[in-house]
Amino acid sequence: MQEIMASFFVECEELHEALIDALQSMADGEHDDETINVAFRAVHSIKGGAGAFGLDDLVGFSHQFETVMDACRSSELAITEELVQLFLRCGDMLSDLIRCSRDGEDCDTTSSQALITELSAFAAAETEDADPADIDFQPMTLSLDDLDAPGGGLPDLPDLDDLPTL
């Protein structure tokens, strides 16, 4: 198991390097789909591996980071200079969390929680900015009258007495 975990942390370093390269490209103005996808996939992969090893601090932080990056990927959230700067700070924190997890040290949850709060604020702001007219809501009516009438109410359900016993 130790060999697998050591391999995971080597992979984390490679993924983190790809993340930082992609984030630096974003800081330089490259907001193309491939650059955003590289960054997203790196965080997503780190989160998935961390989950397999029960590295909860790393998983929790990566999850929020990934969620906001996914909103950028799907064009739900605009990539701004402020957001890219936040992503760069998150990349640094991700490095610290990887190192702490690898070395068995306690992580600075105050700093990571502050960044999670900032990420959450971006996600919440985007949700608040959504135009309610863009939501395709179609109300449905349900009549509880005549549930037993032919063609009305609930579909015929199987008789539970016909089920095999265990």
PDB file of N, CA and C in Angstrom, residues 88-141:
ATOM      1  N   LEU A  88      -4.507  30.866  -8.619  1.00  0.00           N
ATOM      2  CA  LEU A  88      -3.072  30.737  -8.365  1.00  0.00           C
ATOM      3  C   LEU A  88      -2.796  30.541  -6.873  1.00  0.00           C
ATOM      4  N   ARG A  89      -3.505  31.275  -6.030  1.00  0.00           N
ATOM      5  CA  ARG A  89      -3.350  31.096  -4.580  1.00  0.00           C
ATOM      6  C   ARG A  89      -3.831  29.699  -4.170  1.00  0.00           C
ATOM      7  N   CYS A  90      -4.906  29.244  -4.815  1.00  0.00           N
ATOM      8  CA  CYS A  90      -5.406  27.891  -4.546  1.00  0.00           C
ATOM      9  C   CYS A  90      -4.397  26.836  -4.992  1.00  0.00           C
ATOM     10  N   GLY A  91      -3.727  27.084  -6.093  1.00  0.00           N
ATOM     11  CA  GLY A  91      -2.676  26.171  -6.549  1.00  0.00           C
ATOM     12  C   GLY A  91      -1.560  26.053  -5.523  1.00  0.00           C
ATOM     13  N   ASP A  92      -1.185  27.184  -4.919  1.00  0.00           N
ATOM     14  CA  ASP A  92      -0.173  27.157  -3.862  1.00  0.00           C
ATOM     15  C   ASP A  92      -0.667  26.365  -2.656  1.00  0.00           C
ATOM     16  N   MET A  93      -1.921  26.588  -2.274  1.00  0.00           N
ATOM     17  CA  MET A  93      -2.479  25.868  -1.134  1.00  0.00           C
ATOM     18  C   MET A  93      -2.560  24.375  -1.437  1.00  0.00           C
ATOM     19  N   LEU A  94      -2.926  24.043  -2.654  1.00  0.00           N
ATOM     20  CA  LEU A  94      -2.998  22.634  -3.046  1.00  0.00           C
ATOM     21  C   LEU A  94      -1.631  21.976  -2.881  1.00  0.00           C
ATOM     22  N   SER A  95      -0.579  22.678  -3.258  1.00  0.00           N
ATOM     23  CA  SER A  95       0.781  22.168  -3.082  1.00  0.00           C
ATOM     24  C   SER A  95       1.076  21.913  -1.609  1.00  0.00           C
ATOM     25  N   ASP A  96       0.692  22.868  -0.755  1.00  0.00           N
ATOM     26  CA  ASP A  96       0.906  22.701   0.687  1.00  0.00           C
ATOM     27  C   ASP A  96       0.134  21.502   1.227  1.00  0.00           C
ATOM     28  N   LEU A  97      -1.120  21.353   0.779  1.00  0.00           N
ATOM     29  CA  LEU A  97      -1.945  20.236   1.248  1.00  0.00           C
ATOM     30  C   LEU A  97      -1.385  18.892   0.780  1.00  0.00           C
ATOM     31  N   ILE A  98      -0.868  18.852  -0.432  1.00  0.00           N
ATOM     32  CA  ILE A  98      -0.245  17.623  -0.942  1.00  0.00           C
ATOM     33  C   ILE A  98       0.977  17.286  -0.092  1.00  0.00           C
ATOM     34  N   ARG A  99       1.812  18.278   0.159  1.00  0.00           N
ATOM     35  CA  ARG A  99       3.021  18.060   0.960  1.00  0.00           C
ATOM     36  C   ARG A  99       2.671  17.582   2.371  1.00  0.00           C
ATOM     37  N   CYS A 100       1.710  18.260   3.014  1.00  0.00           N
ATOM     38  CA  CYS A 100       1.304  17.865   4.367  1.00  0.00           C
ATOM     39  C   CYS A 100       0.753  16.439   4.378  1.00  0.00           C
ATOM     40  N   SER A 101      -0.052  16.114   3.388  1.00  0.00           N
ATOM     41  CA  SER A 101      -0.621  14.771   3.308  1.00  0.00           C
ATOM     42  C   SER A 101       0.467  13.734   3.098  1.00  0.00           C
ATOM     43  N   ARG A 102       1.413  14.039   2.238  1.00  0.00           N
ATOM     44  CA  ARG A 102       2.510  13.112   1.950  1.00  0.00           C
ATOM     45  C   ARG A 102       3.382  12.888   3.186  1.00  0.00           C
ATOM     46  N   ASP A 103       3.642  13.994   3.915  1.00  0.00           N
ATOM     47  CA  ASP A 103       4.550  13.924   5.056  1.00  0.00           C
ATOM     48  C   ASP A 103       3.850  13.594   6.374  1.00  0.00           C
ATOM     49  N   GLY A 104       2.523  13.443   6.332  1.00  0.00           N
ATOM     50  CA  GLY A 104       1.777  13.115   7.536  1.00  0.00           C
ATOM     51  C   GLY A 104       1.689  14.266   8.524  1.00  0.00           C
ATOM     52  N   GLU A 105       1.792  15.486   8.039  1.00  0.00           N
ATOM     53  CA  GLU A 105       1.729  16.670   8.897  1.00  0.00           C
ATOM     54  C   GLU A 105       0.302  17.205   8.956  1.00  0.00           C
ATOM     55  N   ASP A 106       0.024  17.973   9.994  1.00  0.00           N
ATOM     56  CA  ASP A 106      -1.257  18.673  10.069  1.00  0.00           C
ATOM     57  C   ASP A 106      -1.259  19.795   9.045  1.00  0.00           C
ATOM     58  N   CYS A 107      -2.391  19.969   8.382  1.00  0.00           N
ATOM     59  CA  CYS A 107      -2.530  21.004   7.366  1.00  0.00           C
ATOM     60  C   CYS A 107      -3.079  22.276   7.996  1.00  0.00           C
ATOM     61  N   ASP A 108      -2.755  23.410   7.383  1.00  0.00           N
ATOM     62  CA  ASP A 108      -3.253  24.704   7.850  1.00  0.00           C
ATOM     63  C   ASP A 108      -4.692  24.872   7.372  1.00  0.00           C
ATOM     64  N   THR A 109      -5.631  24.406   8.188  1.00  0.00           N
ATOM     65  CA  THR A 109      -7.030  24.448   7.779  1.00  0.00           C
ATOM     66  C   THR A 109      -7.599  25.862   7.785  1.00  0.00           C
ATOM     67  N   THR A 110      -6.991  26.771   8.535  1.00  0.00           N
ATOM     68  CA  THR A 110      -7.467  28.161   8.542  1.00  0.00           C
ATOM     69  C   THR A 110      -7.269  28.786   7.167  1.00  0.00           C
ATOM     70  N   SER A 111      -6.088  28.610   6.610  1.00  0.00           N
ATOM     71  CA  SER A 111      -5.801  29.172   5.285  1.00  0.00           C
ATOM     72  C   SER A 111      -6.609  28.482   4.190  1.00  0.00           C
ATOM     73  N   SER A 112      -6.689  27.163   4.264  1.00  0.00           N
ATOM     74  CA  SER A 112      -7.437  26.453   3.219  1.00  0.00           C
ATOM     75  C   SER A 112      -8.921  26.783   3.312  1.00  0.00           C
ATOM     76  N   GLN A 113      -9.446  26.925   4.529  1.00  0.00           N
ATOM     77  CA  GLN A 113     -10.862  27.261   4.690  1.00  0.00           C
ATOM     78  C   GLN A 113     -11.146  28.666   4.157  1.00  0.00           C
ATOM     79  N   ALA A 114     -10.220  29.595   4.348  1.00  0.00           N
ATOM     80  CA  ALA A 114     -10.402  30.956   3.828  1.00  0.00           C
ATOM     81  C   ALA A 114     -10.486  30.933   2.301  1.00  0.00           C
ATOM     82  N   LEU A 115      -9.662  30.128   1.677  1.00  0.00           N
ATOM     83  CA  LEU A 115      -9.714  30.019   0.215  1.00  0.00           C
ATOM     84  C   LEU A 115     -10.982  29.316  -0.245  1.00  0.00           C
ATOM     85  N   ILE A 116     -11.416  28.309   0.505  1.00  0.00           N
ATOM     86  CA  ILE A 116     -12.679  27.640   0.179  1.00  0.00           C
ATOM     87  C   ILE A 116     -13.826  28.646   0.244  1.00  0.00           C
ATOM     88  N   THR A 117     -13.794  29.523   1.235  1.00  0.00           N
ATOM     89  CA  THR A 117     -14.824  30.547   1.374  1.00  0.00           C
ATOM     90  C   THR A 117     -14.801  31.491   0.171  1.00  0.00           C
ATOM     91  N   GLU A 118     -13.604  31.882  -0.267  1.00  0.00           N
ATOM     92  CA  GLU A 118     -13.495  32.750  -1.451  1.00  0.00           C
ATOM     93  C   GLU A 118     -14.023  32.046  -2.700  1.00  0.00           C
ATOM     94  N   LEU A 119     -13.660  30.778  -2.857  1.00  0.00           N
ATOM     95  CA  LEU A 119     -14.153  30.012  -4.004  1.00  0.00           C
ATOM     96  C   LEU A 119     -15.669  29.907  -3.964  1.00  0.00           C
ATOM     97  N   SER A 120     -16.202  29.640  -2.782  1.00  0.00           N
ATOM     98  CA  SER A 120     -17.652  29.521  -2.633  1.00  0.00           C
ATOM     99  C   SER A 120     -18.350  30.825  -2.973  1.00  0.00           C
ATOM    100  N   ALA A 121     -17.725  31.943  -2.619  1.00  0.00           N
ATOM    101  CA  ALA A 121     -18.310  33.249  -2.923  1.00  0.00           C
ATOM    102  C   ALA A 121     -18.407  33.461  -4.428  1.00  0.00           C
ATOM    103  N   PHE A 122     -17.395  33.029  -5.179  1.00  0.00           N
ATOM    104  CA  PHE A 122     -17.460  33.141  -6.642  1.00  0.00           C
ATOM    105  C   PHE A 122     -18.590  32.283  -7.185  1.00  0.00           C
ATOM    106  N   ALA A 123     -18.707  31.070  -6.683  1.00  0.00           N
ATOM    107  CA  ALA A 123     -19.765  30.170  -7.149  1.00  0.00           C
ATOM    108  C   ALA A 123     -21.133  30.733  -6.798  1.00  0.00           C
ATOM    109  N   ALA A 124     -21.269  31.272  -5.597  1.00  0.00           N
ATOM    110  CA  ALA A 124     -22.558  31.838  -5.166  1.00  0.00           C
ATOM    111  C   ALA A 124     -22.905  33.084  -5.951  1.00  0.00           C
ATOM    112  N   ALA A 125     -21.915  33.919  -6.228  1.00  0.00           N
ATOM    113  CA  ALA A 125     -22.164  35.148  -6.987  1.00  0.00           C
ATOM    114  C   ALA A 125     -22.661  34.814  -8.384  1.00  0.00           C
ATOM    115  N   GLU A 126     -22.115  33.777  -8.968  1.00  0.00           N
ATOM    116  CA  GLU A 126     -22.549  33.380 -10.306  1.00  0.00           C
ATOM    117  C   GLU A 126     -23.983  32.892 -10.268  1.00  0.00           C
ATOM    118  N   THR A 127     -24.337  32.153  -9.228  1.00  0.00           N
ATOM    119  CA  THR A 127     -25.707  31.664  -9.087  1.00  0.00           C
ATOM    120  C   THR A 127     -26.673  32.828  -8.898  1.00  0.00           C
ATOM    121  N   GLU A 128     -26.271  33.817  -8.109  1.00  0.00           N
ATOM    122  CA  GLU A 128     -27.126  34.982  -7.876  1.00  0.00           C
ATOM    123  C   GLU A 128     -27.298  35.814  -9.142  1.00  0.00           C
ATOM    124  N   ASP A 129     -26.267  35.810  -9.991  1.00  0.00           N
ATOM    125  CA  ASP A 129     -26.330  36.595 -11.230  1.00  0.00           C
ATOM    126  C   ASP A 129     -27.165  35.928 -12.307  1.00  0.00           C
ATOM    127  N   ALA A 130     -27.531  34.681 -12.094  1.00  0.00           N
ATOM    128  CA  ALA A 130     -28.308  33.965 -13.112  1.00  0.00           C
ATOM    129  C   ALA A 130     -29.647  34.653 -13.318  1.00  0.00           C
ATOM    130  N   ASP A 131     -30.036  34.742 -14.555  1.00  0.00           N
ATOM    131  CA  ASP A 131     -31.298  35.373 -14.917  1.00  0.00           C
ATOM    132  C   ASP A 131     -32.423  34.354 -14.718  1.00  0.00           C
ATOM    133  N   PRO A 132     -33.369  34.637 -13.822  1.00  0.00           N
ATOM    134  CA  PRO A 132     -34.459  33.687 -13.607  1.00  0.00           C
ATOM    135  C   PRO A 132     -35.220  33.361 -14.882  1.00  0.00           C
ATOM    136  N   ALA A 133     -35.204  34.256 -15.857  1.00  0.00           N
ATOM    137  CA  ALA A 133     -35.904  33.994 -17.112  1.00  0.00           C
ATOM    138  C   ALA A 133     -35.232  32.860 -17.890  1.00  0.00           C
ATOM    139  N   ASP A 134     -33.950  32.572 -17.566  1.00  0.00           N
ATOM    140  CA  ASP A 134     -33.234  31.497 -18.249  1.00  0.00           C
ATOM    141  C   ASP A 134     -33.612  30.115 -17.733  1.00  0.00           C
ATOM    142  N   ILE A 135     -34.315  30.066 -16.622  1.00  0.00           N
ATOM    143  CA  ILE A 135     -34.701  28.788 -16.039  1.00  0.00           C
ATOM    144  C   ILE A 135     -35.977  28.298 -16.722  1.00  0.00           C
ATOM    145  N   ASP A 136     -35.910  27.088 -17.228  1.00  0.00           N
ATOM    146  CA  ASP A 136     -37.056  26.512 -17.921  1.00  0.00           C
ATOM    147  C   ASP A 136     -37.884  25.729 -16.914  1.00  0.00           C
ATOM    148  N   PHE A 137     -38.783  26.420 -16.250  1.00  0.00           N
ATOM    149  CA  PHE A 137     -39.622  25.803 -15.226  1.00  0.00           C
ATOM    150  C   PHE A 137     -41.008  25.599 -15.796  1.00  0.00           C
ATOM    151  N   GLN A 138     -41.446  24.361 -15.788  1.00  0.00           N
ATOM    152  CA  GLN A 138     -42.775  24.023 -16.275  1.00  0.00           C
ATOM    153  C   GLN A 138     -43.552  23.399 -15.126  1.00  0.00           C
ATOM    154  N   PRO A 139     -44.490  24.130 -14.531  1.00  0.00           N
ATOM    155  CA  PRO A 139     -45.247  23.540 -13.422  1.00  0.00           C
ATOM    156  C   PRO A 139     -46.117  22.381 -13.919  1.00  0.00           C
ATOM    157  N   MET A 140     -46.295  21.426 -13.046  1.00  0.00           N
ATOM    158  CA  MET A 140     -47.116  20.270 -13.369  1.00  0.00           C
ATOM    159  C   MET A 140     -48.256  20.208 -12.354  1.00  0.00           C
ATOM    160  N   THR A 141     -49.362  19.688 -12.787  1.00  0.00           N
ATOM    161  CA  THR A 141     -50.473  19.511 -11.858  1.00  0.00           C
ATOM    162  C   THR A 141     -50.619  18.032 -11.569  1.00  0.00           C
TER     163      THR A 141
END
